[in-house]
PDB file of C-alpha atoms in Angstrom:
ATOM      1  CA  MET A  12       0.000   0.000   0.000  1.00 56.00           C
ATOM      2  CA  ASN A  13       1.303   3.439  -0.800  1.00 88.00           C
ATOM      3  CA  ILE A  14       1.124   6.475   1.460  1.00 89.00           C
ATOM      4  CA  ARG A  15      -1.915   7.930  -0.316  1.00 87.00           C
ATOM      5  CA  ARG A  16      -3.925   4.722   0.104  1.00 90.00           C
ATOM      6  CA  ILE A  17      -2.962   4.437   3.774  1.00 92.00           C
ATOM      7  CA  THR A  18      -3.834   8.076   4.422  1.00 92.00           C
ATOM      8  CA  THR A  19      -7.133   7.795   2.559  1.00 92.00           C
ATOM      9  CA  ALA A  20      -8.029   4.636   4.470  1.00 94.00           C
ATOM     10  CA  GLY A  21      -7.234   6.403   7.746  1.00 95.00           C
ATOM     11  CA  ILE A  22      -9.407   9.371   6.822  1.00 96.00           C
ATOM     12  CA  PHE A  23     -12.283   7.118   5.763  1.00 97.00           C
ATOM     13  CA  LEU A  24     -11.969   5.126   8.992  1.00 97.00           C
ATOM     14  CA  ALA A  25     -12.038   8.355  11.012  1.00 97.00           C
ATOM     15  CA  VAL A  26     -15.157   9.530   9.163  1.00 97.00           C
ATOM     16  CA  LEU A  27     -16.844   6.162   9.735  1.00 97.00           C
ATOM     17  CA  CYS A  28     -15.997   6.310  13.449  1.00 97.00           C
ATOM     18  CA  ALA A  29     -17.189   9.913  13.763  1.00 96.00           C
ATOM     19  CA  LEU A  30     -20.440   9.547  11.834  1.00 95.00           C
ATOM     20  CA  GLY A  31     -21.182   5.867  12.438  1.00 93.00           C
ATOM     21  CA  CYS A  32     -21.947   6.464  16.099  1.00 93.00           C
ATOM     22  CA  LEU A  33     -24.627   9.038  15.339  1.00 93.00           C
ATOM     23  CA  SER A  34     -28.203   7.854  15.246  1.00 89.00           C
ATOM     24  CA  ILE A  35     -31.448   9.709  14.736  1.00 87.00           C
ATOM     25  CA  PRO A  36     -34.480   8.467  16.701  1.00 84.00           C
ATOM     26  CA  PHE A  37     -37.666   7.893  14.684  1.00 80.00           C
ATOM     27  CA  GLY A  38     -40.396   6.652  16.930  1.00 71.00           C
ATOM     28  CA  GLU A  39     -40.061   4.623  20.087  1.00 67.00           C
ATOM     29  CA  ASN A  40     -37.813   1.761  18.959  1.00 67.00           C
ATOM     30  CA  VAL A  41     -36.345   2.944  15.647  1.00 75.00           C
ATOM     31  CA  LYS A  42     -32.983   4.705  15.598  1.00 85.00           C
ATOM     32  CA  VAL A  43     -31.452   5.319  12.188  1.00 91.00           C
ATOM     33  CA  SER A  44     -27.663   5.421  12.064  1.00 93.00           C
ATOM     34  CA  LEU A  45     -25.375   6.829   9.401  1.00 94.00           C
ATOM     35  CA  GLN A  46     -23.181   3.706   9.309  1.00 96.00           C
ATOM     36  CA  LEU A  47     -24.549   2.193   6.111  1.00 97.00           C
ATOM     37  CA  LEU A  48     -24.512   5.530   4.286  1.00 97.00           C
ATOM     38  CA  VAL A  49     -20.865   6.107   5.179  1.00 97.00           C
ATOM     39  CA  VAL A  50     -19.985   2.511   4.263  1.00 98.00           C
ATOM     40  CA  PHE A  51     -21.582   2.953   0.806  1.00 98.00           C
ATOM     41  CA  ILE A  52     -19.604   6.142   0.227  1.00 98.00           C
ATOM     42  CA  ILE A  53     -16.330   4.584   1.384  1.00 98.00           C
ATOM     43  CA  PHE A  54     -16.870   1.483  -0.740  1.00 98.00           C
ATOM     44  CA  ALA A  55     -17.617   3.563  -3.849  1.00 97.00           C
ATOM     45  CA  LEU A  56     -14.613   5.855  -3.376  1.00 97.00           C
ATOM     46  CA  THR A  57     -11.987   3.182  -2.656  1.00 95.00           C
ATOM     47  CA  ASP A  58     -10.564   1.269  -5.588  1.00 93.00           C
ATOM     48  CA  HIS A  59      -9.046  -1.697  -3.775  1.00 95.00           C
ATOM     49  CA  LEU A  60     -11.008  -4.495  -2.137  1.00 97.00           C
ATOM     50  CA  LEU A  61      -8.361  -4.812   0.559  1.00 96.00           C
ATOM     51  CA  ASP A  62      -8.859  -1.149   1.531  1.00 96.00           C
ATOM     52  CA  LYS A  63     -12.610  -1.679   1.927  1.00 97.00           C
ATOM     53  CA  ILE A  64     -12.021  -4.730   4.124  1.00 98.00           C
ATOM     54  CA  ILE A  65      -9.304  -3.028   6.204  1.00 97.00           C
ATOM     55  CA  ILE A  66     -11.432   0.079   6.852  1.00 98.00           C
ATOM     56  CA  THR A  67     -14.564  -1.814   7.896  1.00 98.00           C
ATOM     57  CA  GLY A  68     -12.514  -4.455   9.740  1.00 98.00           C
ATOM     58  CA  ALA A  69     -10.686  -1.766  11.716  1.00 98.00           C
ATOM     59  CA  TYR A  70     -14.046  -0.156  12.513  1.00 98.00           C
ATOM     60  CA  LEU A  71     -15.338  -3.503  13.765  1.00 98.00           C
ATOM     61  CA  VAL A  72     -12.280  -4.080  16.002  1.00 98.00           C
ATOM     62  CA  LEU A  73     -12.127  -0.503  17.337  1.00 97.00           C
ATOM     63  CA  GLY A  74     -15.829  -0.643  18.191  1.00 97.00           C
ATOM     64  CA  LEU A  75     -15.274  -3.620  20.448  1.00 97.00           C
ATOM     65  CA  PHE A  76     -13.457  -1.247  22.813  1.00 97.00           C
ATOM     66  CA  LEU A  77     -14.592   2.288  21.898  1.00 96.00           C
ATOM     67  CA  PRO A  78     -18.174   3.629  21.710  1.00 96.00           C
ATOM     68  CA  ILE A  79     -18.162   4.223  17.939  1.00 96.00           C
ATOM     69  CA  TYR A  80     -21.077   2.018  16.903  1.00 94.00           C
ATOM     70  CA  ALA A  81     -24.558   3.435  16.319  1.00 92.00           C
ATOM     71  CA  GLY A  82     -25.925   5.154  19.383  1.00 89.00           C
ATOM     72  CA  PHE A  83     -22.401   5.433  20.856  1.00 92.00           C
ATOM     73  CA  ASN A  84     -22.357   1.718  21.615  1.00 92.00           C
ATOM     74  CA  ALA A  85     -19.307  -0.513  21.940  1.00 95.00           C
ATOM     75  CA  GLY A  86     -18.739  -4.231  22.202  1.00 95.00           C
ATOM     76  CA  ILE A  87     -20.901  -7.128  21.126  1.00 95.00           C
ATOM     77  CA  THR A  88     -24.542  -6.072  21.196  1.00 91.00           C
ATOM     78  CA  PRO A  89     -27.611  -7.627  19.539  1.00 90.00           C
ATOM     79  CA  THR A  90     -26.937  -5.488  16.439  1.00 91.00           C
ATOM     80  CA  PHE A  91     -23.231  -6.380  16.191  1.00 95.00           C
ATOM     81  CA  GLY A  92     -24.015  -8.614  13.209  1.00 95.00           C
ATOM     82  CA  PHE A  93     -24.674  -5.516  11.128  1.00 96.00           C
ATOM     83  CA  VAL A  94     -21.131  -4.282  11.811  1.00 97.00           C
ATOM     84  CA  ILE A  95     -19.758  -7.723  10.905  1.00 97.00           C
ATOM     85  CA  SER A  96     -21.770  -7.578   7.694  1.00 97.00           C
ATOM     86  CA  PHE A  97     -19.980  -4.408   6.549  1.00 98.00           C
ATOM     87  CA  VAL A  98     -16.717  -6.340   6.291  1.00 98.00           C
ATOM     88  CA  VAL A  99     -18.368  -9.178   4.377  1.00 98.00           C
ATOM     89  CA  ALA A 100     -20.355  -6.784   2.154  1.00 98.00           C
ATOM     90  CA  ALA A 101     -17.139  -5.199   0.897  1.00 98.00           C
ATOM     91  CA  ILE A 102     -16.614  -8.208  -1.364  1.00 98.00           C
ATOM     92  CA  PRO A 103     -19.850  -8.191  -3.404  1.00 97.00           C
ATOM     93  CA  PHE A 104     -19.890  -4.386  -3.461  1.00 98.00           C
ATOM     94  CA  HIS A 105     -16.377  -4.290  -4.911  1.00 97.00           C
ATOM     95  CA  PHE A 106     -17.142  -6.654  -7.770  1.00 97.00           C
ATOM     96  CA  LEU A 107     -20.689  -5.474  -8.517  1.00 96.00           C
ATOM     97  CA  TYR A 108     -19.616  -1.816  -8.627  1.00 96.00           C
ATOM     98  CA  LYS A 109     -17.164  -2.679 -11.405  1.00 94.00           C
ATOM     99  CA  ILE A 110     -20.064  -3.803 -13.620  1.00 93.00           C
ATOM    100  CA  LYS A 111     -21.239  -0.782 -15.567  1.00 88.00           C
ATOM    101  CA  PHE A 112     -24.966  -0.686 -16.159  1.00 87.00           C
ATOM    102  CA  LYS A 113     -26.866   1.856 -18.244  1.00 86.00           C
ATOM    103  CA  ASN A 114     -25.759   4.773 -16.068  1.00 92.00           C
ATOM    104  CA  GLU A 115     -23.957   5.537 -12.808  1.00 93.00           C
ATOM    105  CA  ALA A 116     -27.144   5.819 -10.764  1.00 94.00           C
ATOM    106  CA  ILE A 117     -28.289   2.326 -11.762  1.00 95.00           C
ATOM    107  CA  THR A 118     -24.837   0.873 -11.091  1.00 96.00           C
ATOM    108  CA  PHE A 119     -24.633   2.498  -7.662  1.00 97.00           C
ATOM    109  CA  GLY A 120     -28.257   1.745  -6.795  1.00 96.00           C
ATOM    110  CA  LEU A 121     -28.158  -1.940  -7.719  1.00 96.00           C
ATOM    111  CA  THR A 122     -24.794  -2.449  -6.038  1.00 97.00           C
ATOM    112  CA  CYS A 123     -26.039  -0.829  -2.834  1.00 97.00           C
ATOM    113  CA  LEU A 124     -29.319  -2.743  -2.984  1.00 97.00           C
ATOM    114  CA  VAL A 125     -27.564  -6.121  -3.180  1.00 97.00           C
ATOM    115  CA  THR A 126     -25.137  -5.023  -0.460  1.00 97.00           C
ATOM    116  CA  THR A 127     -28.017  -3.887   1.754  1.00 97.00           C
ATOM    117  CA  LEU A 128     -29.777  -7.237   1.365  1.00 97.00           C
ATOM    118  CA  LEU A 129     -26.603  -9.022   2.477  1.00 97.00           C
ATOM    119  CA  VAL A 130     -26.282  -6.649   5.445  1.00 97.00           C
ATOM    120  CA  TYR A 131     -29.912  -7.384   6.382  1.00 96.00           C
ATOM    121  CA  VAL A 132     -29.430 -11.152   6.248  1.00 95.00           C
ATOM    122  CA  ILE A 133     -26.191 -11.216   8.261  1.00 96.00           C
ATOM    123  CA  GLY A 134     -27.394  -8.646  10.803  1.00 95.00           C
ATOM    124  CA  SER A 135     -30.753 -10.353  11.310  1.00 94.00           C
ATOM    125  CA  LEU A 136     -29.182 -13.795  11.631  1.00 94.00           C
ATOM    126  CA  PHE A 137     -26.782 -12.500  14.269  1.00 94.00           C
ATOM    127  CA  LEU A 138     -29.655 -10.825  16.146  1.00 93.00           C
ATOM    128  CA  TYR A 139     -31.684 -14.024  15.997  1.00 93.00           C
ATOM    129  CA  PHE A 140     -28.872 -16.234  17.320  1.00 93.00           C
ATOM    130  CA  TYR A 141     -27.772 -13.632  19.891  1.00 93.00           C
ATOM    131  CA  LEU A 142     -31.263 -13.422  21.375  1.00 91.00           C
ATOM    132  CA  LYS A 143     -31.818 -17.178  21.031  1.00 91.00           C
ATOM    133  CA  SER A 144     -28.649 -17.817  23.082  1.00 92.00           C
ATOM    134  CA  ALA A 145     -30.042 -15.473  25.734  1.00 90.00           C
ATOM    135  CA  GLY A 146     -33.162 -17.638  26.022  1.00 90.00           C
ATOM    136  CA  SER A 147     -35.451 -15.649  23.736  1.00 87.00           C
ATOM    137  CA  THR A 148     -38.175 -17.433  21.791  1.00 88.00           C
ATOM    138  CA  MET A 149     -37.860 -14.988  18.897  1.00 86.00           C
ATOM    139  CA  THR A 150     -38.153 -16.437  15.409  1.00 89.00           C
ATOM    140  CA  PHE A 151     -35.948 -15.399  12.501  1.00 89.00           C
ATOM    141  CA  GLY A 152     -39.009 -13.785  10.899  1.00 90.00           C
ATOM    142  CA  LYS A 153     -39.534 -11.654  14.001  1.00 89.00           C
ATOM    143  CA  SER A 154     -35.869 -10.626  13.997  1.00 88.00           C
ATOM    144  CA  LEU A 155     -36.329  -9.456  10.390  1.00 90.00           C
ATOM    145  CA  MET A 156     -39.448  -7.541  11.385  1.00 90.00           C
ATOM    146  CA  ILE A 157     -37.667  -5.607  14.124  1.00 89.00           C
ATOM    147  CA  SER A 158     -34.218  -5.179  12.567  1.00 90.00           C
ATOM    148  CA  VAL A 159     -35.014  -4.699   8.878  1.00 93.00           C
ATOM    149  CA  VAL A 160     -38.577  -3.681   8.014  1.00 92.00           C
ATOM    150  CA  PRO A 161     -38.655  -0.339   9.874  1.00 91.00           C
ATOM    151  CA  TYR A 162     -35.352   0.660   8.266  1.00 93.00           C
ATOM    152  CA  ILE A 163     -36.113  -0.067   4.598  1.00 95.00           C
ATOM    153  CA  PRO A 164     -37.283   3.479   3.688  1.00 94.00           C
ATOM    154  CA  PHE A 165     -34.304   5.004   5.480  1.00 95.00           C
ATOM    155  CA  ASP A 166     -31.864   2.665   3.751  1.00 96.00           C
ATOM    156  CA  ILE A 167     -33.351   3.544   0.365  1.00 97.00           C
ATOM    157  CA  ALA A 168     -32.810   7.204   1.238  1.00 96.00           C
ATOM    158  CA  LYS A 169     -29.202   6.383   2.219  1.00 97.00           C
ATOM    159  CA  ILE A 170     -28.628   4.860  -1.212  1.00 97.00           C
ATOM    160  CA  VAL A 171     -29.937   8.014  -2.916  1.00 97.00           C
ATOM    161  CA  ILE A 172     -27.938  10.338  -0.644  1.00 97.00           C
ATOM    162  CA  GLY A 173     -24.880   8.128  -1.046  1.00 97.00           C
ATOM    163  CA  PHE A 174     -25.091   8.373  -4.840  1.00 97.00           C
ATOM    164  CA  PHE A 175     -25.056  12.176  -4.753  1.00 97.00           C
ATOM    165  CA  ALA A 176     -22.313  12.253  -2.110  1.00 97.00           C
ATOM    166  CA  VAL A 177     -20.136   9.978  -4.255  1.00 97.00           C
ATOM    167  CA  LYS A 178     -20.780  12.149  -7.327  1.00 96.00           C
ATOM    168  CA  LEU A 179     -19.604  15.180  -5.335  1.00 96.00           C
ATOM    169  CA  LEU A 180     -16.605  13.492  -3.700  1.00 95.00           C
ATOM    170  CA  LYS A 181     -15.331  11.345  -6.579  1.00 92.00           C
ATOM    171  CA  PRO A 182     -13.788  14.268  -8.531  1.00 91.00           C
ATOM    172  CA  VAL A 183     -11.876  15.342  -5.413  1.00 88.00           C
ATOM    173  CA  VAL A 184     -10.589  11.823  -4.766  1.00 85.00           C
ATOM    174  CA  ASN A 185      -9.739  11.293  -8.442  1.00 77.00           C
ATOM    175  CA  LYS A 186      -8.005  14.678  -8.642  1.00 73.00           C
ATOM    176  CA  ASN A 187      -5.663  13.585  -5.867  1.00 61.00           C
ATOM    177  CA  LYS A 188      -4.958  10.349  -7.732  1.00 63.00           C
ATOM    178  CA  THR A 189      -4.191  12.247 -10.947  1.00 58.00           C
ATOM    179  CA  GLU A 190      -1.880  14.698  -9.172  1.00 60.00           C
ATOM    180  CA  GLU A 191      -0.058  11.835  -7.497  1.00 58.00           C
ATOM    181  CA  ALA A 192       0.491  10.078 -10.818  1.00 57.00           C
ATOM    182  CA  LYS A 193       2.248  13.142 -12.296  1.00 55.00           C
TER     183      LYS A 193
END
């Protein structure tokens, strides 16, 4: 890894730590975090799969000890599976984002949609098994109902916001790459 990649990864990790802990309450039991939005942006702006995995993996490890997860949480909580899923989701995102569809919006949207579905499955499975090990009688369907369904509209909005954020940030990131190559 060169200095620019290391520095960029560090900046992206810092942004994920700073914004990932923020959550906005909507209703009694729904708190929407910025984690997935930031992850989409980071994934779209980093060229190397290893960088995506290192950034989200470092976030996962740091959050075991520091309150940087959504809602200023740390450690293994019922929603920890969603943080695990970010590391795993780097792989399909990386390869799907390389496929160019009709336009950038479709490419970004479909890539984020598939990534979001993977995040939902991994996060909900972890929630289900976490609560099951604690003696809960919750079904997997119920874990989907509480950890996915209320968040679908917000996650769609994150995909749209993420697309525009990437469009704004990509020229800045690419400019730095071009200047470095000179």
